[in-house]
Structure formats: C-alpha cells, structure tokens
PDB file of C-alpha atoms in Angstrom:
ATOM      1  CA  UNK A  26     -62.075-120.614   9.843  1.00 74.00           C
ATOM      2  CA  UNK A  27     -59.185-118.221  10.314  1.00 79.00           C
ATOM      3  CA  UNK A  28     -56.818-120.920  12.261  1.00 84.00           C
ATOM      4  CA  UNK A  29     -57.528-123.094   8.951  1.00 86.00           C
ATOM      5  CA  UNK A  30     -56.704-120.068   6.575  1.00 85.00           C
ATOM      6  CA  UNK A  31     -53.487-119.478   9.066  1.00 84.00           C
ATOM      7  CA  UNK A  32     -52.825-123.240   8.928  1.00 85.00           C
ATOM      8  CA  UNK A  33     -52.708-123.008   4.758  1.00 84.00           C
ATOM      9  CA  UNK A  34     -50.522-119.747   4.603  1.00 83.00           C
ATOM     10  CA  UNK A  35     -47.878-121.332   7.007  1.00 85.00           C
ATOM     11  CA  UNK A  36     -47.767-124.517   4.661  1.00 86.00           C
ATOM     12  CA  UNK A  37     -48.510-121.936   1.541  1.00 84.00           C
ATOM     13  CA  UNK A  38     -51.694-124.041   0.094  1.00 82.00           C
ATOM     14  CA  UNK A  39     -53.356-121.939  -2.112  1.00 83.00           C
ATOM     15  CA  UNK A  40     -56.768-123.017  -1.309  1.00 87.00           C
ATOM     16  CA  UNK A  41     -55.729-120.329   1.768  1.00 85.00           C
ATOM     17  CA  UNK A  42     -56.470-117.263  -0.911  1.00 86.00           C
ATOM     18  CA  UNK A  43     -59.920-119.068  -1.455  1.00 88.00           C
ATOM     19  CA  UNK A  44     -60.703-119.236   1.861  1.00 89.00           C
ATOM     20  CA  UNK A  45     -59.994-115.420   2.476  1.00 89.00           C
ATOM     21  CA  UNK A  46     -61.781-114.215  -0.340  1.00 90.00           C
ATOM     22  CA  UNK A  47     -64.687-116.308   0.397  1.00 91.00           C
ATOM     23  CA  UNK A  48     -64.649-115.183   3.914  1.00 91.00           C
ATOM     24  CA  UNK A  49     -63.498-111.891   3.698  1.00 91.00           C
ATOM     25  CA  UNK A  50     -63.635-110.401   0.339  1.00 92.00           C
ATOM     26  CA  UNK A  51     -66.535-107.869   1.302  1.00 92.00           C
ATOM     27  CA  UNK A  52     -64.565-106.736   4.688  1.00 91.00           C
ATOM     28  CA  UNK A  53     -61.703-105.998   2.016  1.00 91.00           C
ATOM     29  CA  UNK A  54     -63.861-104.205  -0.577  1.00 91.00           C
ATOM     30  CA  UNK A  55     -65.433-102.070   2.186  1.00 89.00           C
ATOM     31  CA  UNK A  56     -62.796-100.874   3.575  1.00 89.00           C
ATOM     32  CA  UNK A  57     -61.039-100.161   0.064  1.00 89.00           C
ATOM     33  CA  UNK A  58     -63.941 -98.308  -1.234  1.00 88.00           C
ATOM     34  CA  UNK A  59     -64.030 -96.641   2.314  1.00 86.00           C
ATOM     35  CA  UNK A  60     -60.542 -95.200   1.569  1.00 86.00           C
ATOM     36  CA  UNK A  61     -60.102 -95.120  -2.268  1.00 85.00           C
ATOM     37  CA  UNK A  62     -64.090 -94.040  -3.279  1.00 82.00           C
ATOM     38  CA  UNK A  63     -65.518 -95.407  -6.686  1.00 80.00           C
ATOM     39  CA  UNK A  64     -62.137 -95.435  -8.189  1.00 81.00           C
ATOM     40  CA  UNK A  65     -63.069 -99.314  -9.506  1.00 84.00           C
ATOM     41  CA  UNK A  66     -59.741-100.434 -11.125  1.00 87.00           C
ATOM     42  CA  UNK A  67     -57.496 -98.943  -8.029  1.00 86.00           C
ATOM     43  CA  UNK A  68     -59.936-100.703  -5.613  1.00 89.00           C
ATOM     44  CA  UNK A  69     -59.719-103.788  -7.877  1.00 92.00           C
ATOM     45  CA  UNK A  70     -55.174-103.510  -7.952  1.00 92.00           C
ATOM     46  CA  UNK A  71     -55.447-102.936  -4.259  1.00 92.00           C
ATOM     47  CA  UNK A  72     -57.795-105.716  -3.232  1.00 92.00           C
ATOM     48  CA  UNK A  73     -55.232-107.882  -5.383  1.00 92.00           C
ATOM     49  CA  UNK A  74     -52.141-106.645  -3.579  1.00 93.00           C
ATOM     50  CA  UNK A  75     -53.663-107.289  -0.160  1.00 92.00           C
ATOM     51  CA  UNK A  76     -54.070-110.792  -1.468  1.00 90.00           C
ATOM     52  CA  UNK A  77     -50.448-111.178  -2.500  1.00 90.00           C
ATOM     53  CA  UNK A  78     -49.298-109.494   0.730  1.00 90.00           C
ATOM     54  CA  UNK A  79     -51.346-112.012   2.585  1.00 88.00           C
ATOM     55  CA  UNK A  80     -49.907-114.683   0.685  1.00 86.00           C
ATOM     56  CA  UNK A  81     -46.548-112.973   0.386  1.00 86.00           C
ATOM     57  CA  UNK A  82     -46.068-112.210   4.404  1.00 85.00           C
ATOM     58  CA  UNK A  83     -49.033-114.073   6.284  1.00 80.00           C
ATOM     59  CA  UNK A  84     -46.741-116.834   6.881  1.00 80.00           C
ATOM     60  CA  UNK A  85     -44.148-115.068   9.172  1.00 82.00           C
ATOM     61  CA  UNK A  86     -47.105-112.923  11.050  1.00 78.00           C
ATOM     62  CA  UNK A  87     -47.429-113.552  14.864  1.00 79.00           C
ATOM     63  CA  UNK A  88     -51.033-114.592  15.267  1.00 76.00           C
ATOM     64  CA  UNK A  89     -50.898-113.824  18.858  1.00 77.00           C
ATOM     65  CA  UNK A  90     -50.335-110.459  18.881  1.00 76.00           C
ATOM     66  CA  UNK A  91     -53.814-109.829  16.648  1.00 77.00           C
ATOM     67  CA  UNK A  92     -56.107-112.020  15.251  1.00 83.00           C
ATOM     68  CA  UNK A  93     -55.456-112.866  11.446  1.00 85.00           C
ATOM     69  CA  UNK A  94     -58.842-110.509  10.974  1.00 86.00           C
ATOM     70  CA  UNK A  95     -57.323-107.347  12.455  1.00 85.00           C
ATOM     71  CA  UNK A  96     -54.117-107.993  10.457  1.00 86.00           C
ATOM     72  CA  UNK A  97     -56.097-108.106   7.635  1.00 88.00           C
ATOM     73  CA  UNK A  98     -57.802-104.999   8.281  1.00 89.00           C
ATOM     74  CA  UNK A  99     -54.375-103.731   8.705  1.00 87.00           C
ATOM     75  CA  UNK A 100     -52.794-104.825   5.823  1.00 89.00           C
ATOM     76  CA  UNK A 101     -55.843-103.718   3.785  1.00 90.00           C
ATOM     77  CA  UNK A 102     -56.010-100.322   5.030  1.00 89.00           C
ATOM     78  CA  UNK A 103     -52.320-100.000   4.129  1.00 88.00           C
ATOM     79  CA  UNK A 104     -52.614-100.785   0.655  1.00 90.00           C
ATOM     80  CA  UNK A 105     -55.303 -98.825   0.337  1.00 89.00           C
ATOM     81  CA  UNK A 106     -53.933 -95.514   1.748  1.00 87.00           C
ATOM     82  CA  UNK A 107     -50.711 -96.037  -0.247  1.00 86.00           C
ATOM     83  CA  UNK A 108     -52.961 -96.123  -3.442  1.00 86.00           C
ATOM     84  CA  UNK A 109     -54.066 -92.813  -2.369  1.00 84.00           C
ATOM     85  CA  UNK A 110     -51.094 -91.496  -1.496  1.00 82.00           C
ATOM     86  CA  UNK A 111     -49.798 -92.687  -4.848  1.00 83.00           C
ATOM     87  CA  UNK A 112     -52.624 -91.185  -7.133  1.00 80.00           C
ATOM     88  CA  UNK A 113     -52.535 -87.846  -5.414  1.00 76.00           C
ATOM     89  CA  UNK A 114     -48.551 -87.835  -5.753  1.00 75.00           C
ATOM     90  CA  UNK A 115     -49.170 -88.525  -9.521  1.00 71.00           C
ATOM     91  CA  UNK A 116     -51.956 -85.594  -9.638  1.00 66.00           C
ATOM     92  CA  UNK A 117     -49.276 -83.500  -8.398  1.00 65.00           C
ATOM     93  CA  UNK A 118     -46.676 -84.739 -10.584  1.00 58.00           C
ATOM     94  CA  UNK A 119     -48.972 -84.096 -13.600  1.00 60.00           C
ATOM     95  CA  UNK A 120     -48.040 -80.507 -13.121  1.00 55.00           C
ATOM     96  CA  UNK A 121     -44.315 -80.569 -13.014  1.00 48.00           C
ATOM     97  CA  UNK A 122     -41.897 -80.308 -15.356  1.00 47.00           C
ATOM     98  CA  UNK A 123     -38.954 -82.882 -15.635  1.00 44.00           C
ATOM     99  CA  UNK A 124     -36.479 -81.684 -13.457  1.00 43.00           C
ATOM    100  CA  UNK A 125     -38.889 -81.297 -10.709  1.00 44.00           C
ATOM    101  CA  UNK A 126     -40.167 -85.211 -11.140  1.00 41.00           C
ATOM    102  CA  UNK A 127     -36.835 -85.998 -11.320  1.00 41.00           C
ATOM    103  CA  UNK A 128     -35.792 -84.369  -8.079  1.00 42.00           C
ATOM    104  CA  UNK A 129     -38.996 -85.725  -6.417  1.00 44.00           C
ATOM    105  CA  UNK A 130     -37.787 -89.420  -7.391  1.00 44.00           C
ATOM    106  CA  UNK A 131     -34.699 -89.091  -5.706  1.00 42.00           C
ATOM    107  CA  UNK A 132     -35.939 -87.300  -2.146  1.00 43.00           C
ATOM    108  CA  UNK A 133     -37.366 -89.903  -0.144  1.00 47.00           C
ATOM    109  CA  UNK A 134     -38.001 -88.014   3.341  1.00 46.00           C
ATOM    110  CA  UNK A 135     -39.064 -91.643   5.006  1.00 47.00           C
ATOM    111  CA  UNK A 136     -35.605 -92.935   5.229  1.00 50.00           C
ATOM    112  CA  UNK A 137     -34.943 -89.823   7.777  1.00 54.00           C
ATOM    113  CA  UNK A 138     -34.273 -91.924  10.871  1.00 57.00           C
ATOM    114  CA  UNK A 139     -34.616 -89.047  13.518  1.00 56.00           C
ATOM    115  CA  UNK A 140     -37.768 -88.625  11.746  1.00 59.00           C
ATOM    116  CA  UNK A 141     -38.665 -92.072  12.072  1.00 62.00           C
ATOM    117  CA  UNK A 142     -37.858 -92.362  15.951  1.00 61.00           C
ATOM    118  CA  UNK A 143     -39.843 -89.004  16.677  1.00 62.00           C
ATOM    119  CA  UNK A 144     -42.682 -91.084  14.637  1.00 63.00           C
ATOM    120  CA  UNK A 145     -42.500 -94.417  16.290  1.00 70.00           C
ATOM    121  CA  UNK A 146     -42.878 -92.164  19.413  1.00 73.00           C
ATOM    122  CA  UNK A 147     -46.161 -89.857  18.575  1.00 72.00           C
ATOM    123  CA  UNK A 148     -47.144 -93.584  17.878  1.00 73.00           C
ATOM    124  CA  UNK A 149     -47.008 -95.185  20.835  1.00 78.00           C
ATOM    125  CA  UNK A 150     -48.657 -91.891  22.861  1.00 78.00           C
ATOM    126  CA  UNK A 151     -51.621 -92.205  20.779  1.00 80.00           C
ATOM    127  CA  UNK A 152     -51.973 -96.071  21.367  1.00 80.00           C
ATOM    128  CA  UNK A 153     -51.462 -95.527  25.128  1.00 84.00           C
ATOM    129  CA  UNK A 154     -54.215 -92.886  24.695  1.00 85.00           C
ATOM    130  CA  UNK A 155     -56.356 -95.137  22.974  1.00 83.00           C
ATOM    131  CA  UNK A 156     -56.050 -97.827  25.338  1.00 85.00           C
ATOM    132  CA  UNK A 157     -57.373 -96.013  27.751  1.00 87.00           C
ATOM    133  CA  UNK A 158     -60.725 -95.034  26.030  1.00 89.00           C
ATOM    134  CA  UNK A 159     -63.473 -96.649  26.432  1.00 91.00           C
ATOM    135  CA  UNK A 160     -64.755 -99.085  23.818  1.00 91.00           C
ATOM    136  CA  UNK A 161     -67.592 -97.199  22.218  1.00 91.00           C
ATOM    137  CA  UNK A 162     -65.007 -93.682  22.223  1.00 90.00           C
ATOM    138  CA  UNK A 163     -62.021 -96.167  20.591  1.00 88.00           C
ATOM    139  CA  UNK A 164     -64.656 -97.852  18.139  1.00 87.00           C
ATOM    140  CA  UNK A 165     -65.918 -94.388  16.793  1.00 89.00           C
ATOM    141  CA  UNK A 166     -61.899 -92.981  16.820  1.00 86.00           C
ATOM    142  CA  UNK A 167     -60.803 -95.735  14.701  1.00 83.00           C
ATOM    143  CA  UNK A 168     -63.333 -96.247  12.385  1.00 83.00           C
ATOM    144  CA  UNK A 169     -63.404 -92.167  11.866  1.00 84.00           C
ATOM    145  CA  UNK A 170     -59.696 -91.784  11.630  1.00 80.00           C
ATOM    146  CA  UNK A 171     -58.343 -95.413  10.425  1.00 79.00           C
ATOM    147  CA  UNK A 172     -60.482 -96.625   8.805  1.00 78.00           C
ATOM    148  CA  UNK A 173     -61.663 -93.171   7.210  1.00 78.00           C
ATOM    149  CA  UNK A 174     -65.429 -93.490   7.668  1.00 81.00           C
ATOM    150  CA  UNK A 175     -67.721 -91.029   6.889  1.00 84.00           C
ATOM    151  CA  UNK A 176     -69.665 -89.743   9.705  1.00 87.00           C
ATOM    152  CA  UNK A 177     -73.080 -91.338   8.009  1.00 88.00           C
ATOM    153  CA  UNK A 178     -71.572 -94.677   7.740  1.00 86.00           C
ATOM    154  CA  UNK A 179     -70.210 -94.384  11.256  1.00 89.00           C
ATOM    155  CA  UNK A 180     -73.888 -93.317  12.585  1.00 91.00           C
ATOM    156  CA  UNK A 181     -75.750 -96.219  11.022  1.00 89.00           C
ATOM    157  CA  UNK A 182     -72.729 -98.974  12.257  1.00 87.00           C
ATOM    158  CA  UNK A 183     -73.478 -97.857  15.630  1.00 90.00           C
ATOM    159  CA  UNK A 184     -76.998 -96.695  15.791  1.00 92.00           C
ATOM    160  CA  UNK A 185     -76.392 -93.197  16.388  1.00 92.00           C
ATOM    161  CA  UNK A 186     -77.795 -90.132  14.639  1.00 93.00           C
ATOM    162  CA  UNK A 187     -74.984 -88.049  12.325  1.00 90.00           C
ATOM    163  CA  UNK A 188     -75.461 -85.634  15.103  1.00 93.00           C
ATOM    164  CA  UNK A 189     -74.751 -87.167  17.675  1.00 92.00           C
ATOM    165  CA  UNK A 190     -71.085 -88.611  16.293  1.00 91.00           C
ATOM    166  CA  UNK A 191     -70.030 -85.449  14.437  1.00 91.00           C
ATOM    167  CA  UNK A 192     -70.645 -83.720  18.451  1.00 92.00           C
ATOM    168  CA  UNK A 193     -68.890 -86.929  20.137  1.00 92.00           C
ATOM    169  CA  UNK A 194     -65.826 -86.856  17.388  1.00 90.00           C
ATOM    170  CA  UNK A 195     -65.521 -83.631  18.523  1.00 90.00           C
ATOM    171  CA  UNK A 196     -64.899 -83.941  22.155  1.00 91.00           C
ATOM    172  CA  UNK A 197     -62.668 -86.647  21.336  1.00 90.00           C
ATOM    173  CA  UNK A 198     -60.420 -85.184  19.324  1.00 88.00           C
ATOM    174  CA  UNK A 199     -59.888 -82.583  21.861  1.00 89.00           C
ATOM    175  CA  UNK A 200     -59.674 -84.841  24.861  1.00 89.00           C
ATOM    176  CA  UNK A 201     -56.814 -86.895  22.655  1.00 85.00           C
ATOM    177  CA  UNK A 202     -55.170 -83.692  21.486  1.00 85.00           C
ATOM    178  CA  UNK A 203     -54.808 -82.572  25.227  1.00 86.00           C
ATOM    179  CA  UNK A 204     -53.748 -85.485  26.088  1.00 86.00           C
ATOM    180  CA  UNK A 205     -51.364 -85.956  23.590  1.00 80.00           C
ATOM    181  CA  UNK A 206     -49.638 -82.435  24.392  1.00 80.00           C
ATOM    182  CA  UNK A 207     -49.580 -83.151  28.099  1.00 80.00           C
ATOM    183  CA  UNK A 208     -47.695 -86.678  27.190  1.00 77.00           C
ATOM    184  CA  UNK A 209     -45.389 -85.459  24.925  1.00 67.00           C
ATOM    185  CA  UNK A 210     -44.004 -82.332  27.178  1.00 65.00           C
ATOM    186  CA  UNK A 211     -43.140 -85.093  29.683  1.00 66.00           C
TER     187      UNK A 211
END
C-alpha cells in the first residue's frame, strides 16, 4: 500500500490523500491527540496540514532513508508540536501589551546559526545513543519523549504495568543523560 501511495505523490494523483487517510488517518489522530489533548478543532487544522505537507513535500522525500510510515509519523508529530508551541506562545501573548508582541514578532532566536550547529550536534549524540539501545529501551524512549505518551498508554502498548515503565523511564533517562555528558566533553 505505501509504494502505491508513494507512486501517486511522485505523479501528484490525488487519489494518494485517499489512500493515506484511509490507511492512516487513526495513526494521525492518535498521535495528534497524543500531543495536542481534546483540543478538537487544533487536532482537526493539524491533521489537515499533515495532509497538505504530505501532498506538498512527499514527492521530493527519499523513501530509502525511512519508510513513508515513519515519515509520516514524523511529519505528524511536527505539526502537532508546532500547534502547541503556537497556542502556548499565544497564551503568553494574551498577557502582553503591544510593544512587547511587537518585539516578540521581530526576535526569531531559530535563525541563530551557532545555535543551530550546537543543535544539529546534541542531535546527532542522542541518535548515536539511541542506536545503541536496545529495542524495547528505544521503543519506550521514543514513544515517552517523541511521541509524548503518557506512561498509561505506554504500559498497555507494551504490556507492562505503569510501574514498571515509570521505574524503567527512569533508569533510562539517567543512563542517556550520562551518556550524553560523557559524549559531549569529548
């Protein structure tokens, strides 16, 4: 199914959007309701801007590097955590006057490029770190800290008790963070 929905993007046949929301349009509300909670009409604008990023980008994506599934994931997580970010920057704003909202559109501290590099580095660490984990550490990792389970969804995915995640989480983090800090001094 996914080679046919990767076949339709590339020749940008709209029976392609079909195919993806018939396939995957629970995967996409899941992990949108994971992220933005029972916020309906955000998780309704983001499930439609995944869709027109799909069809926007999906074309140029390398299919060999993930499968189109994972890029979904990733472009779906994406969308989703810049909704957040952007509701919790307008909660903020809410309590500014105009010169400060003015000020606030102008700063855009992404565009710093050492800050960028220093990024794209803490980046690749953690992916080295992760590589190296076994599959059942990685799986709980990412779907605790990407995908931005809750530790009750994460026990019943994986057939564990609440306990017994909250206790592994735990160890994890502190194995990565020590990890991380021994990398990075290199």
């Amino acid at each position: 199914m996914d080679d046919r929905i990767v076949e339709l993007l590339k020749t940008r046949d709209q029976k392609c959007v079909e195919l993806i929301a018939e396939q995957y349009e629970k995967l996409i509300r899941y992990i949108a309701v994971t992220i933005l909670g029972n916020r309906e009409t955000s998780v309704e604008e983001c499930i439609n801007d995944v869709y027109l990023k799909i069809w926007t980008h999906g074309a140029e994506y390398d299919y060999q590097v993930a499968s189109f599934k994972t890029y979904l994931k990733a472009i779906t997580r994406n969308t989703a955590l810049n909704y957040l970010r952007k509701m919790r920057r307008l909660e903020e704003l809410e309590g500014l006057d105009e010169s400060d909202t003015l000020q606030s559109e102008y700063i855009d501290y992404s565009q710093n490029l050492e800050q960028k590099m220093i990024y794209q580095e803490e980046v690749q660490v953690l992916n080295q770190i992760l590589g190296a984990m076994r599959k059942k550490d990685k799986e709980l990792v990412l779907r605790r800290f990407y995908y931005l389970q809750s530790t009750k969804q994460i026990a019943e995915a994986m057939e564990m008790s609440a306990n017994a995640v909250d206790s592994r989480l735990s160890r994890l983090r502190k194995k990565i963070r020590k990890q991380y800090e021994k990398e990075v001094a290199r």
